[in-house]
Coordinates of C-alpha atoms and ligand atoms in Angstrom, one line a residue:
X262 CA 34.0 -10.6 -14.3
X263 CA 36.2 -13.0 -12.4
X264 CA 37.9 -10.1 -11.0
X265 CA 35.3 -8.8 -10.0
X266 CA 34.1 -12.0 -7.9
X267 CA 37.6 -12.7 -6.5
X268 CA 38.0 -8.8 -5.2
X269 CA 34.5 -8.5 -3.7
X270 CA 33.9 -11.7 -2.3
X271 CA 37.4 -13.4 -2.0
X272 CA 36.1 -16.2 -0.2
X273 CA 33.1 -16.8 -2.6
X274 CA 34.7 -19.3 -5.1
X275 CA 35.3 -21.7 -2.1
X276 CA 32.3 -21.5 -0.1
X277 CA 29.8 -21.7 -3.1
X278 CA 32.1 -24.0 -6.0
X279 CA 28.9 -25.0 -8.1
X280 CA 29.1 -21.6 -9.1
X281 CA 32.3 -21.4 -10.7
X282 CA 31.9 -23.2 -14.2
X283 CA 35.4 -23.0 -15.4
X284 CA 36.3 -19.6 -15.1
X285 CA 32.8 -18.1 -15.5
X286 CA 30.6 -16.9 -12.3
X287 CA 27.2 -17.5 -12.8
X288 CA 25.1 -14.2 -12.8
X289 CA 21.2 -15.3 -13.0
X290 CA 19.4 -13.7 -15.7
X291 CA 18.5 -10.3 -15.3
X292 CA 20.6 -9.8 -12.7
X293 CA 24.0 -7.1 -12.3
X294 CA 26.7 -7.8 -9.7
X295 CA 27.7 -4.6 -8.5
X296 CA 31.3 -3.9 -7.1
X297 CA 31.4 -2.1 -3.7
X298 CA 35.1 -1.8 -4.3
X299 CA 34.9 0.2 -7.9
X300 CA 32.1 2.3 -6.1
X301 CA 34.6 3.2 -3.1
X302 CA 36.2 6.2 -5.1
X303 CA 34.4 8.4 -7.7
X304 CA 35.9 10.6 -10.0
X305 CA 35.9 13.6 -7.8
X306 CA 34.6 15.6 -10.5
X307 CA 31.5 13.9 -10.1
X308 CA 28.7 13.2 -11.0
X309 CA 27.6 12.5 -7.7
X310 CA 23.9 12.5 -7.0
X311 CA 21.5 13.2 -3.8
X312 CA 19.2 10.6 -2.2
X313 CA 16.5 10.8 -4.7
X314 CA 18.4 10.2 -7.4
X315 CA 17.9 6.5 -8.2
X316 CA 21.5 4.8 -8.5
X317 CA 22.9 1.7 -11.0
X318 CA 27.1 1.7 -10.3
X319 CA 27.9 -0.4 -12.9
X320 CA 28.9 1.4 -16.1
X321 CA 27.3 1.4 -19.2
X322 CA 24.5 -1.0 -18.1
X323 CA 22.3 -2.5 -20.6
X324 CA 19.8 -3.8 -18.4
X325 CA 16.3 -2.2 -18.1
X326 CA 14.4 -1.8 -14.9
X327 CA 13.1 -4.2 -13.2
X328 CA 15.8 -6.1 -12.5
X329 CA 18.0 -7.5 -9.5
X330 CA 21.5 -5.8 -7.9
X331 CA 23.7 -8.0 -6.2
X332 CA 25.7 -6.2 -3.9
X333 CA 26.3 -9.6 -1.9
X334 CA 27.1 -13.5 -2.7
X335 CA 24.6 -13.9 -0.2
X336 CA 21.9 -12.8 -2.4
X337 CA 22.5 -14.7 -4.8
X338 CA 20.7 -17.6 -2.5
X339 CA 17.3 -14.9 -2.2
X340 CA 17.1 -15.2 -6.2
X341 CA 17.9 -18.6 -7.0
X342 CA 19.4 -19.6 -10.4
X343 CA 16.4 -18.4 -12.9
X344 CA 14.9 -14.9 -11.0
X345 CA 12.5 -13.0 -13.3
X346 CA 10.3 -10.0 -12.6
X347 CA 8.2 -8.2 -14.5
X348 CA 5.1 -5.8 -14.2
X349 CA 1.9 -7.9 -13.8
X350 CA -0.7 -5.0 -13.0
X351 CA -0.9 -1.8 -14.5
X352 CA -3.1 1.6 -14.6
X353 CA -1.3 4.8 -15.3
X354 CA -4.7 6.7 -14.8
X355 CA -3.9 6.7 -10.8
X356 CA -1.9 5.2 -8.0
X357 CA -3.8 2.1 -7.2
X358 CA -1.4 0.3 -5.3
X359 CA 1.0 1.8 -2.7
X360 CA 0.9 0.2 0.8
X361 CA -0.8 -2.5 3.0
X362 CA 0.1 -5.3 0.6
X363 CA -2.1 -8.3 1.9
X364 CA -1.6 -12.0 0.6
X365 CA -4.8 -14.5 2.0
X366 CA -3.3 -17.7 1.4
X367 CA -7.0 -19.6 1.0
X368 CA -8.3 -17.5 -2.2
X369 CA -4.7 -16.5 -3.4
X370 CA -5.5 -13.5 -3.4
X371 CA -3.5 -10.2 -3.1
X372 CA -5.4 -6.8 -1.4
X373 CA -3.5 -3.3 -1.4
X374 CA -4.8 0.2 -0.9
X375 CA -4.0 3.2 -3.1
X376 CA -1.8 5.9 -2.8
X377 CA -1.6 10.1 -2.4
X378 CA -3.5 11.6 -0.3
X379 CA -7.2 11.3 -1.7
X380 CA -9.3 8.6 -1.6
X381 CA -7.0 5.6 -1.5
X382 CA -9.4 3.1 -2.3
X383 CA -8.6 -1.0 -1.2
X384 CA -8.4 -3.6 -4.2
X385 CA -7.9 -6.9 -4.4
X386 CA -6.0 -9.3 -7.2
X387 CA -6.4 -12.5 -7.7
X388 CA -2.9 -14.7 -8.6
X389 CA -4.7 -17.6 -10.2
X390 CA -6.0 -15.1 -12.8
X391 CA -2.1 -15.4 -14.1
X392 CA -3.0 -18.2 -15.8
X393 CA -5.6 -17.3 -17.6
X394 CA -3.7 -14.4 -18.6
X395 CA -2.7 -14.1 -21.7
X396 CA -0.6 -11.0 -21.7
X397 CA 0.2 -11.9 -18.2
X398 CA -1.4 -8.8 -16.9
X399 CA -4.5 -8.9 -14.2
X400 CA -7.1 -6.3 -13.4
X401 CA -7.9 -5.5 -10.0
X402 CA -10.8 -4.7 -8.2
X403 CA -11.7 -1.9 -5.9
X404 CA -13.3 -3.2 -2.6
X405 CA -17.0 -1.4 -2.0
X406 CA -15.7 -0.9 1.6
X407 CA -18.3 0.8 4.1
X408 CA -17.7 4.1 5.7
X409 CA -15.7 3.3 8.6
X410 CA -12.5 3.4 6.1
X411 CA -11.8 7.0 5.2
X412 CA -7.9 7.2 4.4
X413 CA -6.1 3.8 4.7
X414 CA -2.7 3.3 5.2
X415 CA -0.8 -0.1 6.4
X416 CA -2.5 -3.2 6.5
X417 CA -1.7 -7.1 7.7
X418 CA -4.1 -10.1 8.0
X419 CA -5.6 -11.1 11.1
X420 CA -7.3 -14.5 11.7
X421 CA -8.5 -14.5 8.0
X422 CA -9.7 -11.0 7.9
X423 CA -7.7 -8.0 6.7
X424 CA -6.3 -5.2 9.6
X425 CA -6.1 -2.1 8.1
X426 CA -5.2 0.9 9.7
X427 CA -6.8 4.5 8.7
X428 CA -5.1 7.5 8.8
X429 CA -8.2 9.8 9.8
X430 CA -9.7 12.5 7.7
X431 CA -10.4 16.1 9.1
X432 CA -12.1 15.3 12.1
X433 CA -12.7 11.8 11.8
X434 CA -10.1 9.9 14.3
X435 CA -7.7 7.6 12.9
X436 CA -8.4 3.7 13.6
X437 CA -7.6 0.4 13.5
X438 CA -10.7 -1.3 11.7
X439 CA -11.0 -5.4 10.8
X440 CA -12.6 -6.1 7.3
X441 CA -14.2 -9.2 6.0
X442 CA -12.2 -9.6 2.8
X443 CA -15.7 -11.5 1.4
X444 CA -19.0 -10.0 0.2
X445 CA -20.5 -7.7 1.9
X446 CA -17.2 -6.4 3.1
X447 CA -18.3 -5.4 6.6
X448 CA -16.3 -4.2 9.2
X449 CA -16.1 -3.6 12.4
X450 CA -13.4 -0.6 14.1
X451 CA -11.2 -2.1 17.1
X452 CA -9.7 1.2 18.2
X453 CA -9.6 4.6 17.3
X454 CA -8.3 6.5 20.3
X455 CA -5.9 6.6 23.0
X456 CA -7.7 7.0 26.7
X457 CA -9.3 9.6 24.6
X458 CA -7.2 10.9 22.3
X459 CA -7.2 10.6 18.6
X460 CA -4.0 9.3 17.0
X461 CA -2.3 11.4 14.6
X462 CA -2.2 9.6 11.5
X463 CA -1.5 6.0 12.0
X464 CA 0.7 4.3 9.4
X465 CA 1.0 0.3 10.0
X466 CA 0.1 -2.6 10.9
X467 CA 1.7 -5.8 12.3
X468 CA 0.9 -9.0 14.5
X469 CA 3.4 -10.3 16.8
X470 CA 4.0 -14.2 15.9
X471 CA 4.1 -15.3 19.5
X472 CA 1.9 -13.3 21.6
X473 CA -0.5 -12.2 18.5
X474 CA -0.4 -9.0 20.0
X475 CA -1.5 -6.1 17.2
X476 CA 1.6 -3.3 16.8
X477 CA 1.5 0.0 15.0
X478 CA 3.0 2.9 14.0
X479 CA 1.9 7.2 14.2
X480 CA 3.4 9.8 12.3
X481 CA 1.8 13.0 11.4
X482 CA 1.4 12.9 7.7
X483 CA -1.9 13.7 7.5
X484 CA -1.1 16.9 9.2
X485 CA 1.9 17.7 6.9
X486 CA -0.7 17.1 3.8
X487 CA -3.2 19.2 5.2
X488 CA -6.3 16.6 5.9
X489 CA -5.4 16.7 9.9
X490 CA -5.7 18.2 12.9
X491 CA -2.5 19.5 14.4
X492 CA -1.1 16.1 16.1
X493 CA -2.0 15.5 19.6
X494 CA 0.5 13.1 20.3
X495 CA 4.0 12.5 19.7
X496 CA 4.9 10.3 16.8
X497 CA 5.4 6.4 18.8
X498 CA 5.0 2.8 18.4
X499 CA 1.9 1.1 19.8
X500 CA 0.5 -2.5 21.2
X501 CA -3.0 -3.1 21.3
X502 CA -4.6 -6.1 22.9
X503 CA -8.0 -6.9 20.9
X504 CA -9.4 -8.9 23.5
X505 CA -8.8 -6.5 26.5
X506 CA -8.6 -3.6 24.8
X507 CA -4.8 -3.0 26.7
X508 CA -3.0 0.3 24.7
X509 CA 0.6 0.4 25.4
X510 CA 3.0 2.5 23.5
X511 CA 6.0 0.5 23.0
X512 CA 9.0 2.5 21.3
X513 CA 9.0 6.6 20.9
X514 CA 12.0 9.2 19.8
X515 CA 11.1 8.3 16.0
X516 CA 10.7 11.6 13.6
X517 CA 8.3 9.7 11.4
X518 CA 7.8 5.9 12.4
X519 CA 6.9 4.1 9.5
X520 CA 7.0 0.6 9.2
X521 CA 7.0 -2.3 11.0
X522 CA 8.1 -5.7 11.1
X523 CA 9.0 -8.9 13.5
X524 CA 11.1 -11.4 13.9
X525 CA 10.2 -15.2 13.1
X526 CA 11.0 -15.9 16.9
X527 CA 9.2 -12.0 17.6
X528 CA 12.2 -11.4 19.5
X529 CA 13.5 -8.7 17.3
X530 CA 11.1 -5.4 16.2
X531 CA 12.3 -3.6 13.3
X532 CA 10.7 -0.1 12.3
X533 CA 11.2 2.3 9.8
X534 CA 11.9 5.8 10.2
X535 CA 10.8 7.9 6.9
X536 CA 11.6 11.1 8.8
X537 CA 13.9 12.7 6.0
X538 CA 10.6 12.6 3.9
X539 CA 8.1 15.4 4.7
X540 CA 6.1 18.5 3.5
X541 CA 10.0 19.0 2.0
X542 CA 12.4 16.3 1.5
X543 CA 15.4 16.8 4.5
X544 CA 17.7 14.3 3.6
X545 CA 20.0 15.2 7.0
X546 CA 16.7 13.6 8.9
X547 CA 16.2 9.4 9.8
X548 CA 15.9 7.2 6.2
X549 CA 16.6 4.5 8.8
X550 CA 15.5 1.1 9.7
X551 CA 16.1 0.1 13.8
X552 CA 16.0 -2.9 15.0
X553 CA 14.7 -3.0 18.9
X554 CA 14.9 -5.9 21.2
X555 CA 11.2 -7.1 22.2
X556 CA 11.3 -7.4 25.8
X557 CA 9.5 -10.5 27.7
X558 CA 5.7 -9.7 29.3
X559 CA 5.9 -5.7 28.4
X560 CA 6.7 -6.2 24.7
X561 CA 8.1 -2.7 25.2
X562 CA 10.9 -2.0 22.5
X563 CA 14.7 -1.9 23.9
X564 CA 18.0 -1.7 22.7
X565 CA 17.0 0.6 20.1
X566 CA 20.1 0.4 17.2
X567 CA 21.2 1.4 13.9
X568 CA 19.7 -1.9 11.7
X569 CA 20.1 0.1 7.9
X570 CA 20.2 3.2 6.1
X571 CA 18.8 3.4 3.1
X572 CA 21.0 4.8 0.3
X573 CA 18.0 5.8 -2.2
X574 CA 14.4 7.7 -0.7
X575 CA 13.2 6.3 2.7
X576 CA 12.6 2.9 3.9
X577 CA 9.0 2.6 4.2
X578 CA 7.1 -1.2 4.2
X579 CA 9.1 -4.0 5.9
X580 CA 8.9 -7.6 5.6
X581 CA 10.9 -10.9 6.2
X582 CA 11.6 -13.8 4.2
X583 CA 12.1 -17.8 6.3
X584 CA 16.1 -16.9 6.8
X585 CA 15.3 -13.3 8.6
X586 CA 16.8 -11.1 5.7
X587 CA 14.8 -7.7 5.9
X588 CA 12.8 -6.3 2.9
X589 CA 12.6 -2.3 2.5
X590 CA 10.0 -0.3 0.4
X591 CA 12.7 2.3 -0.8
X592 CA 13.0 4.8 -3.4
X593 CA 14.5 2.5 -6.1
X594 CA 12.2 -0.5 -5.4
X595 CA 12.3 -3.1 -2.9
X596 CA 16.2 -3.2 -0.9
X597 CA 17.2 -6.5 0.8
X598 CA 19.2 -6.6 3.8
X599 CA 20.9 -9.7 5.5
X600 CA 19.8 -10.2 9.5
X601 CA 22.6 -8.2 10.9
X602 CA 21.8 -5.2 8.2
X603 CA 24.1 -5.9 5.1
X604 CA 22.7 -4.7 2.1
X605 CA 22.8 -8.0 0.0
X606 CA 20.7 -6.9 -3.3
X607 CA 17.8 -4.8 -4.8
X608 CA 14.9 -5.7 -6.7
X609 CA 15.8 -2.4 -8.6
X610 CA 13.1 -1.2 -10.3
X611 CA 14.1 2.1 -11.3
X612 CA 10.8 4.1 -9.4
X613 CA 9.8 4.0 -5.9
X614 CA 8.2 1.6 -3.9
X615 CA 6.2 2.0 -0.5
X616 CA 5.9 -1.4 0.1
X617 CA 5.9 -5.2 -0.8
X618 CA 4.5 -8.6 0.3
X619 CA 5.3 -12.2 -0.2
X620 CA 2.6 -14.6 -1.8
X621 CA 3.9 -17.5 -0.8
X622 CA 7.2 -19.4 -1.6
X623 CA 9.2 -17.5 -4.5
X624 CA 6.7 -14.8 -5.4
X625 CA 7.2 -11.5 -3.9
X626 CA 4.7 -8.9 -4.7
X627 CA 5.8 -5.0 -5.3
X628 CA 3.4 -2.0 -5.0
X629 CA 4.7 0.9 -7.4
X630 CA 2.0 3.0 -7.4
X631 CA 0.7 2.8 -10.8
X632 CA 2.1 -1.1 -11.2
X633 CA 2.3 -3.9 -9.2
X634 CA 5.2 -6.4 -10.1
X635 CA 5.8 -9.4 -9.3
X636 CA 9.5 -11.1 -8.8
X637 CA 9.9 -14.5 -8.7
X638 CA 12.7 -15.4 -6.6
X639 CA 13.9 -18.3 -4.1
X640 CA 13.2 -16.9 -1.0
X641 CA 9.9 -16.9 0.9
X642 CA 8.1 -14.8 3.2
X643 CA 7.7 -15.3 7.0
X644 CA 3.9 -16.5 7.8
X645 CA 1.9 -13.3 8.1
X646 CA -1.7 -15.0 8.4
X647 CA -2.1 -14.8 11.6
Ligands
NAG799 C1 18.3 15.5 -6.9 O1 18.9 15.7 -8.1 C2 18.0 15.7 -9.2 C3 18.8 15.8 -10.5 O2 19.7 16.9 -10.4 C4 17.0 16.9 -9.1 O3 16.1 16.9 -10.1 C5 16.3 16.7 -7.8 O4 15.5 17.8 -7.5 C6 17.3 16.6 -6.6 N1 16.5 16.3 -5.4 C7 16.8 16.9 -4.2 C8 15.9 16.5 -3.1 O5 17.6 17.7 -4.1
NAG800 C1 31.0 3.7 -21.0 O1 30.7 4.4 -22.2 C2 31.4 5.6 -22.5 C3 30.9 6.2 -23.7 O2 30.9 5.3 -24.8 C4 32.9 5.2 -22.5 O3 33.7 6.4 -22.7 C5 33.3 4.6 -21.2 O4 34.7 4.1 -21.3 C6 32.4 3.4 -20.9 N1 32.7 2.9 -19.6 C7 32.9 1.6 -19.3 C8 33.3 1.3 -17.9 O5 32.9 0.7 -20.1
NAG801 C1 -7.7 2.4 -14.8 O1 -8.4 2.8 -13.7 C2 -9.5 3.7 -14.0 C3 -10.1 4.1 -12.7 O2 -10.6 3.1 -12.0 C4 -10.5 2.9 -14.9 O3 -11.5 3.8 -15.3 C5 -9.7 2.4 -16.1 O4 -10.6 1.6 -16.9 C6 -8.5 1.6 -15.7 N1 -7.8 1.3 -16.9 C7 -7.4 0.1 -17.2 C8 -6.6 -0.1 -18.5 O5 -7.6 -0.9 -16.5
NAG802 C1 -9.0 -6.7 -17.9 O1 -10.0 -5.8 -18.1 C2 -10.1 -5.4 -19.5 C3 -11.1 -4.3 -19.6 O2 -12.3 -4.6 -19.0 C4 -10.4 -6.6 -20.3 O3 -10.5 -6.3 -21.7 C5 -9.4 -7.7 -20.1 O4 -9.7 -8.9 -20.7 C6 -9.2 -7.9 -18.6 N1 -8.0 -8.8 -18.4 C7 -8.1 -9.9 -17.7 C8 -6.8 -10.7 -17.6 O5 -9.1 -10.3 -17.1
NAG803 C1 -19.1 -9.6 9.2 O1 -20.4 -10.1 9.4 C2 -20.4 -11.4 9.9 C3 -21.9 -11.8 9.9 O2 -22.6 -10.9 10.8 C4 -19.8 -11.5 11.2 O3 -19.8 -12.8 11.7 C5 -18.3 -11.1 11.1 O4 -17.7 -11.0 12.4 C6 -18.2 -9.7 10.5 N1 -16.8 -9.4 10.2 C7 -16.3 -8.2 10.5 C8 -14.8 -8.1 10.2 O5 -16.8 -7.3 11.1

């Protein structure tokens, strides 16, 4: 193990000594370090795998998902000395919780929408139900939402209420529609059209922390899975301005832009680009995160570049933690990268995941679909209440 340490991270023993007890290295609990240098050269005769293919290097594991690869010292800081994560919602009748994972601070609660193509309905937890828990699994609930919200997609708060975007259904354009996260659940729709034109299928959802600007992102999955129109528009990045009603799109040359996230300063946009997933995976198309500069007044994206590719699925949800590091959705669970695009770890949980949230300091929440997990870790989210 210490030769592991010394070859991947020669300068780690002397920047972080409180790790070295004798000559052990600490590895938290449930945790692998993985070696970039044993991965560098495979046996040529294989195996080797394709992108779907989820991936553990180290041989001979005896860990079970969920738990955490360290692929840098530096994420060793993210977990903290005692990380755990485990499954805290389950239901393997349907996929309850994919995307627009939404933590409201006041109530503790957590609201998500579902998954697939039908129905998608938008649930809610509640954390403080954890203690009560004996098993230490919740139920959620399924919001009776009005019928303004056909197919959800992303979602973020937004002065107290939840933002969700819809991806239309047939006919019905795609919107961007505020809901009171209280009984009786109302609603009202704050855009569903550009001068005219309906959106293809919008995605997510984010609010700029300076300018509280609302940012989101079109692909044309709902035309791909058959519920759509053909796509009027190409796929882009938008900003809206509630209180003029200003639409602006702000990035474009995406195949499929996915998610979207911001800065703490809101100087940096990051989207995701889930282009090599479609009707058929093409794994020579965009599983890419970019990072854009913001620019001053316009907001318009710039300096479009190569932030991170992910090595399993697509990156799909994004979200920062209080040092910057960027969280992916991916096809193995939810991937880490530092601020200049170094994966550092992997909440590895051995199945996809679309998307993730933080609930405050040290609890990061995980949609997978049919479970929602929840890690608890060192690092905290950026403030997304706003
Ligand atoms: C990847 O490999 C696995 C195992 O061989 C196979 O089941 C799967 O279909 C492959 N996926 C793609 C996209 O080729
Ligand atoms: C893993 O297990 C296999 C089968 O027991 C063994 O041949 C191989 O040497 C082991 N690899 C490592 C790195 O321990
Ligand atoms: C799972 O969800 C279905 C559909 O809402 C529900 O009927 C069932 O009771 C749930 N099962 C559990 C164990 O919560
Ligand atoms: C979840 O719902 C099931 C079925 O209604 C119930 O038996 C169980 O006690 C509930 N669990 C919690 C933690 O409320
Ligand atoms: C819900 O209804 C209340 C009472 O009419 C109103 O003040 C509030 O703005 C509504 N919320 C939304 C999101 O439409």
């Amino acid at each position: 193990m210490r030769d592991k340490w010394a070859s991947l991270f020669p300068l780690f023993a002397a920047i972080i000594p409180q790790f070295v007890i004798g000559q052990e290295i600490h590895v938290p609990p449930n945790s692998v370090l993985e070696s970039l240098r044993d991965l560098a050269v495979l046996d040529p005769n294989g195996p080797f795998r394709n992108s779907s293919q989820r991936f553990e290097p180290t041989a001979n594991i005896t860990l079970k998902p969920p738990y955490f690869q360290i692929f840098d010292e530096k994420f060793l800081e993210i977990l903290g000395p005692t990380p755990s994560v485990r499954v805290i919602v389950e239901n393997d009748t349907f996929a309850f919780a994919h995307e627009a994972p939404m933590w409201l601070p006041g109530t503790d609660e957590v609201f998500f929408n579902g998954g697939k193509t039908v129905g998608r309905p938008v649930s809610k937890i509640d954390l403080g139900d954890l203690k009560n828990s004996p098993t230490g699994l919740i139920n959620f609930t399924i919001l009776p939402l009005g019928p303004d919200i056909q197919i959800t997609n992303g979602g973020t708060i937004f002065k107290g209420d939840l933002l969700l975007v819809t991806t239309g259904l047939g006919q019905l354009p795609p919107s961007i529609v505020r809901v009171n996260p209280r009984p009786p659940f109302n609603d009202t729709v704050l855009l569903n059209n550009f001068y005219g034109r309906q959106f293809n299928s919008l995605n997510d959802i984010k609010i700029h922390p300076v300018t509280r600007a609302i940012f989101f992102t079109d692909v044309t999955y709902g035309f791909i899975n058959g519920f759509r129109p053909k796509p009027l528009l190409p796929n882009q990045v938008y900003r809206f301005d509630p209180d003029t009603g200003e639409i602006q799109v702000v990035a474009d040359g995406f195949v499929q832009p996915n998610g979207i996230a911001f800065s703490l300063d809101g100087q940096t946009a990051y989207i995701a680009d889930t282009g090599a997933s479609g009707a058929v995976s093409d794994p020579t198309l965009p599983g890419t995160i970019y990072a854009f500069d913001v620019m001053r007044g316009s907001q318009s994206f710039t300096n479009r570049r190569v932030f991170a590719y992910a090595d399993t699925g697509v990156p799909d949800g994004l979200t920062l933690d209080t040092h910057g590091n960027v969280y992916a959705g991916c096809g193995d669970g939810t991937q880490v990268f530092s601020p200049t695009g170094r994966l550092l770890g992997k909440v590895f949980i051995g199945a996809s995941s679309a998307n993730m949230v933080f609930a405050g300091p040290g609890r990061l929440l995980i949609m997978a679909d049919t479970k929602i997990l929840l890690a608890n870790i060192a690092a905290e989210g950026m403030d997304l209440n706003l």
